[in-house]
Coordinates of C-alpha atoms in Angstrom, one line a residue:
M1 CA 72.9 109.9 -52.8
P2 CA 74.0 107.0 -50.6
E3 CA 72.8 107.0 -47.2
S4 CA 76.3 107.0 -45.7
K5 CA 76.9 110.2 -47.4
L6 CA 74.2 112.0 -45.3
T7 CA 74.9 115.4 -43.7
Q8 CA 74.6 115.7 -39.9
R9 CA 71.7 117.9 -40.5
Q10 CA 70.1 115.3 -42.6
K11 CA 70.5 112.5 -40.1
I12 CA 69.0 114.8 -37.4
I13 CA 66.2 115.4 -39.5
F14 CA 65.6 111.8 -40.7
K15 CA 65.9 110.6 -37.0
T16 CA 63.3 113.1 -35.8
I17 CA 60.8 112.1 -38.7
V18 CA 61.1 108.4 -37.5
E19 CA 60.9 109.1 -33.9
E20 CA 57.8 111.2 -34.5
F21 CA 56.0 108.9 -36.9
T22 CA 56.2 106.0 -34.8
R23 CA 54.9 108.1 -32.0
V24 CA 51.8 109.6 -33.1
A25 CA 51.3 107.4 -36.8
E26 CA 50.8 110.6 -38.8
P27 CA 53.1 111.9 -41.7
V28 CA 55.6 114.4 -40.4
G29 CA 55.7 117.8 -42.5
S30 CA 58.0 120.5 -42.5
K31 CA 56.1 122.7 -40.1
T32 CA 55.9 120.1 -37.5
L33 CA 59.8 119.5 -37.8
M34 CA 60.4 123.2 -37.5
Q35 CA 59.0 122.7 -34.0
L36 CA 60.6 119.4 -33.2
L37 CA 64.2 120.4 -34.0
D38 CA 66.3 122.1 -31.6
F39 CA 68.3 124.2 -34.2
P40 CA 66.9 127.1 -36.2
V41 CA 65.9 126.0 -39.9
S42 CA 63.5 127.3 -42.4
S43 CA 60.7 125.3 -43.8
A44 CA 61.9 125.6 -47.4
T45 CA 65.3 124.3 -46.1
I46 CA 63.6 121.1 -44.3
R47 CA 61.5 120.5 -47.5
N48 CA 64.8 120.4 -49.6
E49 CA 66.5 118.1 -47.1
M50 CA 63.5 115.8 -47.1
A51 CA 63.6 115.6 -50.8
V52 CA 67.2 114.4 -50.7
L53 CA 66.2 111.7 -48.1
E54 CA 63.4 110.5 -50.3
K55 CA 65.7 110.2 -53.0
A56 CA 68.0 108.3 -51.0
G57 CA 65.0 105.9 -50.6
L58 CA 64.6 106.5 -46.8
L59 CA 61.6 108.6 -47.0
E60 CA 58.3 108.3 -48.8
K61 CA 55.4 110.3 -49.5
T62 CA 52.0 109.3 -48.7
H63 CA 48.7 110.1 -50.7
T64 CA 46.8 111.8 -47.9
S65 CA 49.4 114.2 -46.7
S66 CA 52.4 116.2 -48.0
G67 CA 54.5 115.0 -45.0
R68 CA 56.7 112.0 -45.1
I69 CA 56.9 108.5 -43.5
P70 CA 59.9 106.3 -43.3
S71 CA 60.3 103.6 -45.8
Q72 CA 61.2 100.2 -44.8
K73 CA 65.0 100.9 -45.9
G74 CA 64.6 104.0 -43.9
Y75 CA 63.6 102.1 -40.6
R76 CA 66.9 99.6 -41.3
F77 CA 68.9 102.7 -41.5
Y78 CA 67.7 104.2 -38.4
V79 CA 68.1 100.7 -36.3
E80 CA 71.5 100.4 -37.8
H81 CA 73.0 103.9 -37.4
L82 CA 70.8 106.5 -35.6
M83 CA 68.9 104.5 -32.8
E84 CA 69.8 105.6 -29.2
T85 CA 68.3 103.0 -26.9
H86 CA 67.7 103.9 -23.3
L87 CA 65.5 102.5 -20.2
D88 CA 64.5 105.0 -17.4
V89 CA 65.9 103.7 -14.0
S90 CA 62.0 103.1 -12.8
T91 CA 61.4 100.7 -15.4
R92 CA 64.6 99.0 -14.8
N93 CA 64.1 98.6 -11.1
S94 CA 60.5 97.1 -11.6
L95 CA 61.9 94.6 -13.9
Q96 CA 64.5 93.3 -11.7
Q97 CA 61.9 93.3 -8.6
V98 CA 59.4 91.3 -10.6
F99 CA 61.9 88.4 -11.4
R100 CA 63.5 88.5 -8.1
E101 CA 60.6 88.2 -6.0
R102 CA 60.6 84.6 -5.9
H103 CA 62.2 81.7 -7.9
Y104 CA 60.2 81.3 -11.4
S105 CA 60.6 78.0 -13.1
L106 CA 61.4 78.0 -17.1
D107 CA 57.9 77.8 -17.9
E108 CA 56.9 80.6 -15.6
V109 CA 59.7 83.0 -16.9
V110 CA 58.6 82.7 -20.4
E111 CA 55.1 83.5 -19.7
K112 CA 56.0 86.5 -17.3
S113 CA 58.6 87.8 -19.7
C114 CA 55.9 87.7 -22.6
D115 CA 53.3 89.5 -20.7
I116 CA 55.5 91.9 -19.7
L117 CA 56.9 92.6 -23.1
S118 CA 53.5 93.2 -24.5
H119 CA 52.3 95.4 -21.9
M120 CA 55.0 97.7 -21.9
T121 CA 55.4 98.2 -25.9
N122 CA 51.5 97.8 -26.4
L123 CA 52.4 95.2 -29.3
T124 CA 52.2 91.5 -29.6
S125 CA 55.1 89.5 -28.1
I126 CA 56.4 86.1 -28.1
V127 CA 58.8 84.3 -26.0
L128 CA 60.5 81.1 -27.0
G129 CA 62.0 78.9 -24.2
P130 CA 64.7 76.5 -24.7
D131 CA 64.5 73.9 -27.1
A132 CA 65.1 70.3 -25.5
R133 CA 64.0 68.2 -27.9
H134 CA 67.1 67.4 -29.1
Q135 CA 69.4 66.9 -25.7
A136 CA 69.1 63.6 -24.1
L137 CA 67.5 62.3 -21.0
Q138 CA 70.0 62.1 -18.2
H139 CA 68.4 61.4 -15.1
I140 CA 64.6 60.8 -13.8
Q141 CA 63.6 61.5 -10.2
V142 CA 60.0 61.0 -9.0
I143 CA 59.0 62.5 -5.2
P144 CA 55.7 61.1 -4.0
I145 CA 53.2 63.4 -2.4
N146 CA 50.5 61.0 -1.4
S147 CA 48.9 57.9 -3.2
K148 CA 47.4 60.1 -5.9
N149 CA 50.2 62.7 -6.5
A150 CA 53.6 63.0 -7.4
V151 CA 56.6 65.4 -8.8
A152 CA 58.7 64.2 -11.3
I153 CA 62.2 65.7 -12.3
F154 CA 63.7 65.2 -15.7
V155 CA 67.2 66.3 -16.2
T156 CA 68.9 66.2 -19.5
N157 CA 72.6 65.8 -20.7
Q158 CA 73.0 69.7 -21.1
G159 CA 71.4 70.6 -17.4
H160 CA 68.2 71.5 -18.4
T161 CA 65.8 70.5 -15.8
E162 CA 62.0 70.4 -15.7
N163 CA 59.4 69.4 -13.1
K164 CA 56.2 68.1 -13.7
M165 CA 53.3 67.4 -11.3
F166 CA 51.6 64.0 -11.7
Q167 CA 48.0 63.6 -10.7
F168 CA 46.9 59.7 -10.7
E169 CA 43.5 58.8 -11.2
Q170 CA 44.0 55.8 -9.4
D171 CA 46.1 55.1 -5.9
V172 CA 49.8 54.2 -6.7
S173 CA 51.8 52.9 -4.2
V174 CA 55.5 54.2 -3.2
E175 CA 56.9 50.8 -4.5
D176 CA 55.3 51.3 -7.9
I177 CA 56.6 54.6 -8.2
K178 CA 60.0 53.6 -7.2
N179 CA 60.4 50.3 -9.4
C180 CA 59.0 52.7 -12.2
T181 CA 61.6 55.1 -11.9
D182 CA 64.5 52.7 -11.7
L183 CA 63.1 51.0 -14.6
L184 CA 63.0 54.4 -16.8
N185 CA 66.4 55.4 -15.6
D186 CA 67.6 51.8 -16.8
Q187 CA 66.0 52.0 -20.0
L188 CA 65.7 55.6 -21.1
V189 CA 68.9 57.4 -20.1
G190 CA 70.9 58.6 -23.0
T191 CA 67.3 58.7 -25.3
P192 CA 66.9 61.9 -27.1
I193 CA 63.9 63.6 -25.8
C194 CA 62.2 63.7 -28.8
D195 CA 62.5 59.9 -29.1
V196 CA 61.5 59.3 -25.5
V197 CA 57.9 58.7 -26.3
D198 CA 58.6 56.0 -29.0
K199 CA 61.0 54.2 -26.7
M200 CA 58.3 54.2 -23.6
S201 CA 56.2 52.3 -26.2
E202 CA 59.0 49.8 -26.4
I203 CA 59.1 49.2 -22.8
E204 CA 55.7 49.2 -21.9
P205 CA 55.7 45.3 -21.7
M206 CA 58.6 45.5 -19.2
M207 CA 56.4 47.9 -17.1
A208 CA 53.4 45.7 -17.4
A209 CA 55.6 42.8 -15.9
K210 CA 56.7 44.8 -13.2
L211 CA 54.4 47.3 -11.8
V212 CA 50.8 47.1 -10.5
R213 CA 49.4 50.4 -11.9
H214 CA 51.4 50.1 -14.9
E215 CA 48.8 51.7 -17.5
V216 CA 48.7 55.0 -14.8
L217 CA 52.0 55.2 -14.5
F218 CA 52.8 54.9 -18.3
E219 CA 50.1 57.4 -19.4
A220 CA 51.5 59.9 -16.8
F221 CA 55.0 59.6 -18.2
V222 CA 54.1 59.6 -21.6
T223 CA 51.9 63.0 -21.2
A224 CA 55.1 64.5 -19.4
F225 CA 57.5 63.5 -21.9
M226 CA 55.2 64.7 -24.9
R227 CA 55.1 68.1 -23.0
F228 CA 58.8 68.1 -22.5
A229 CA 59.4 67.5 -26.1
T230 CA 57.2 70.3 -27.3
E231 CA 58.9 73.7 -28.0
K232 CA 57.9 76.4 -25.3
V233 CA 56.3 79.3 -26.6
A234 CA 54.1 81.9 -25.2
V235 CA 52.3 84.5 -27.0
S236 CA 50.9 87.7 -25.2
G237 CA 49.3 91.1 -26.6
R238 CA 47.5 89.6 -29.6
D239 CA 44.6 92.5 -28.8
N240 CA 47.5 95.2 -29.2
M241 CA 47.2 94.5 -33.0
L242 CA 43.7 95.9 -33.1
G243 CA 44.8 99.4 -32.0
Q244 CA 47.3 99.6 -34.9
P245 CA 46.1 101.6 -37.8
E246 CA 48.1 99.3 -40.0
F247 CA 46.0 96.4 -39.3
S248 CA 42.6 97.9 -39.6
D249 CA 42.0 95.2 -42.4
I250 CA 40.1 92.5 -40.6
N251 CA 41.1 89.8 -42.7
R252 CA 44.9 90.9 -42.7
L253 CA 44.5 90.9 -38.9
K254 CA 42.8 87.3 -39.0
E255 CA 45.7 85.9 -41.0
L256 CA 48.2 87.4 -38.7
M257 CA 46.7 86.1 -35.8
K258 CA 46.7 82.5 -37.2
V259 CA 50.4 82.7 -37.9
L260 CA 51.0 84.0 -34.2
D261 CA 49.1 80.8 -32.7
N262 CA 51.2 78.4 -34.6
G263 CA 54.6 77.8 -33.8
R264 CA 55.0 76.3 -37.3
L265 CA 53.5 78.9 -39.4
F266 CA 55.4 81.5 -37.3
H267 CA 58.9 80.1 -38.2
Q268 CA 57.6 79.7 -41.9
W269 CA 56.4 83.5 -42.1
T270 CA 59.8 84.6 -40.2
D271 CA 61.7 82.5 -42.6
Q272 CA 60.5 83.7 -45.9
A273 CA 63.2 84.1 -48.8
D274 CA 62.2 87.6 -49.5
N275 CA 62.1 88.8 -45.8
V276 CA 65.0 91.5 -44.8
A277 CA 67.1 90.9 -41.8
V278 CA 69.1 93.5 -40.1
Q279 CA 71.7 92.5 -37.1
I280 CA 71.4 95.3 -34.3
G281 CA 74.1 94.9 -31.8
T282 CA 75.5 91.7 -30.9
R283 CA 72.3 89.7 -30.3
N284 CA 69.3 91.6 -31.6
E285 CA 67.8 91.4 -35.0
L286 CA 65.1 93.0 -36.8
I287 CA 63.1 91.1 -39.3
Q288 CA 60.8 93.1 -42.0
I289 CA 58.3 90.9 -43.4
G290 CA 56.0 93.2 -45.5
D291 CA 54.4 96.1 -43.4
C292 CA 55.2 94.0 -40.1
S293 CA 58.5 94.0 -38.2
V294 CA 59.7 91.2 -35.8
V295 CA 62.4 92.3 -33.3
T296 CA 64.3 89.4 -31.8
T297 CA 66.7 89.3 -28.6
K298 CA 68.3 86.0 -27.6
F299 CA 69.2 85.3 -23.8
H300 CA 70.9 82.3 -22.3
Y301 CA 69.4 80.0 -19.3
N302 CA 72.8 78.5 -19.0
N303 CA 76.0 77.9 -21.2
E304 CA 74.1 75.5 -23.5
E305 CA 70.6 76.8 -23.8
E306 CA 69.2 79.9 -25.2
G307 CA 65.5 81.6 -25.5
Q308 CA 64.4 84.2 -27.5
L309 CA 62.1 87.4 -26.8
M310 CA 60.5 88.7 -29.8
V311 CA 58.0 91.6 -30.5
V312 CA 55.9 91.8 -33.5
G313 CA 54.1 94.8 -34.7
P314 CA 53.9 97.3 -37.9
N315 CA 56.9 98.6 -39.3
R316 CA 56.2 102.0 -37.5
M317 CA 57.2 100.7 -34.1
Q318 CA 59.2 102.7 -31.4
Y319 CA 62.5 100.6 -32.0
S320 CA 64.4 102.5 -29.5
K321 CA 62.2 101.7 -26.8
V322 CA 61.4 98.0 -27.8
V323 CA 65.2 97.3 -28.1
A324 CA 66.2 98.7 -24.8
L325 CA 63.4 97.0 -23.0
M326 CA 64.4 93.2 -24.5
D327 CA 67.8 94.0 -24.1
Y328 CA 67.4 94.9 -20.6
M329 CA 64.7 92.1 -19.9
S330 CA 67.4 89.5 -21.2
N331 CA 70.2 90.6 -19.0
V332 CA 67.9 90.2 -15.9
I333 CA 66.7 86.9 -17.0
E334 CA 70.3 85.9 -17.4
D335 CA 71.4 87.2 -14.1
V336 CA 68.4 85.5 -12.2
F337 CA 69.3 82.1 -13.7
G338 CA 73.1 82.8 -12.8
N339 CA 74.4 83.4 -16.1
G340 CA 74.9 87.0 -15.6
K341 CA 76.2 87.4 -19.3
G342 CA 74.6 90.9 -19.5
G343 CA 76.9 92.3 -16.7
K344 CA 75.8 93.4 -13.3
D345 CA 72.2 94.2 -13.2
G346 CA 72.1 94.0 -16.7
E347 CA 74.4 97.1 -17.3

């Protein structure tokens, strides 16, 4: 039977099984369902309906119990057609408060979002900040604090701004800082961020000719640009994997940790040809990778730049809670950065 032909009762039974199994990690049997359903139905009828759901490929038997658990296909059907997302008012208010207490930098928002997600879902979260590598440098400003410290402000052609603190090992004069900034603005404006470090090497002789502390300034800017051209990734809640029965195999867990800690490996992992992806609403996606699931949500810092919230866990995760939380966090972040695409206060 195609899942689209399910009766209303079958849908309710299936939805109840998914939500109970994701909550307790134990196969769900007919006696448990009799207690959970809010309409009277016999144990025999429930067993018949579960058999239909199993034939449709939405449920699976386990070796250790007479109960059923959702299949990969079942989870996909649930998030596409049956899931209801809701976030309680206190959680909404606390999320708004966190981001509005003070003005966060981009890096801080990425890390803060990551910590909140892992804490509230009990899973591992990953947050990707906007990728500025293929934007072009538009302006550099350096503000001296004292002879050994300065703040550099980089602006790209798409309005992306980053601040970097310079701590020099030797005293650097205000004049040197001004001359260096003028030189870099003259030579680097319009250069893609990913090419700036190479271009810096080309203009190093010019810096040597014009600046007293050219080595110190050259090193400071090269380091800053290398960090600027690195994709912003934060990972939080790795230890939450330890509490998931699906990852009790220590070697399996080690492999997963390796993937989570390496941006290149993570992209390879999520881009495998045999992964199954399902769109949830307009900006969420579920990616199934074997017995793991990754839920992703996109958000915008401004009209040009977007970031991504991701939660990684077993296929058995509380999708309605995870998606509701990620959606609302995305809206709050967009509101904080003045984009407001999510509507007023994330509604």
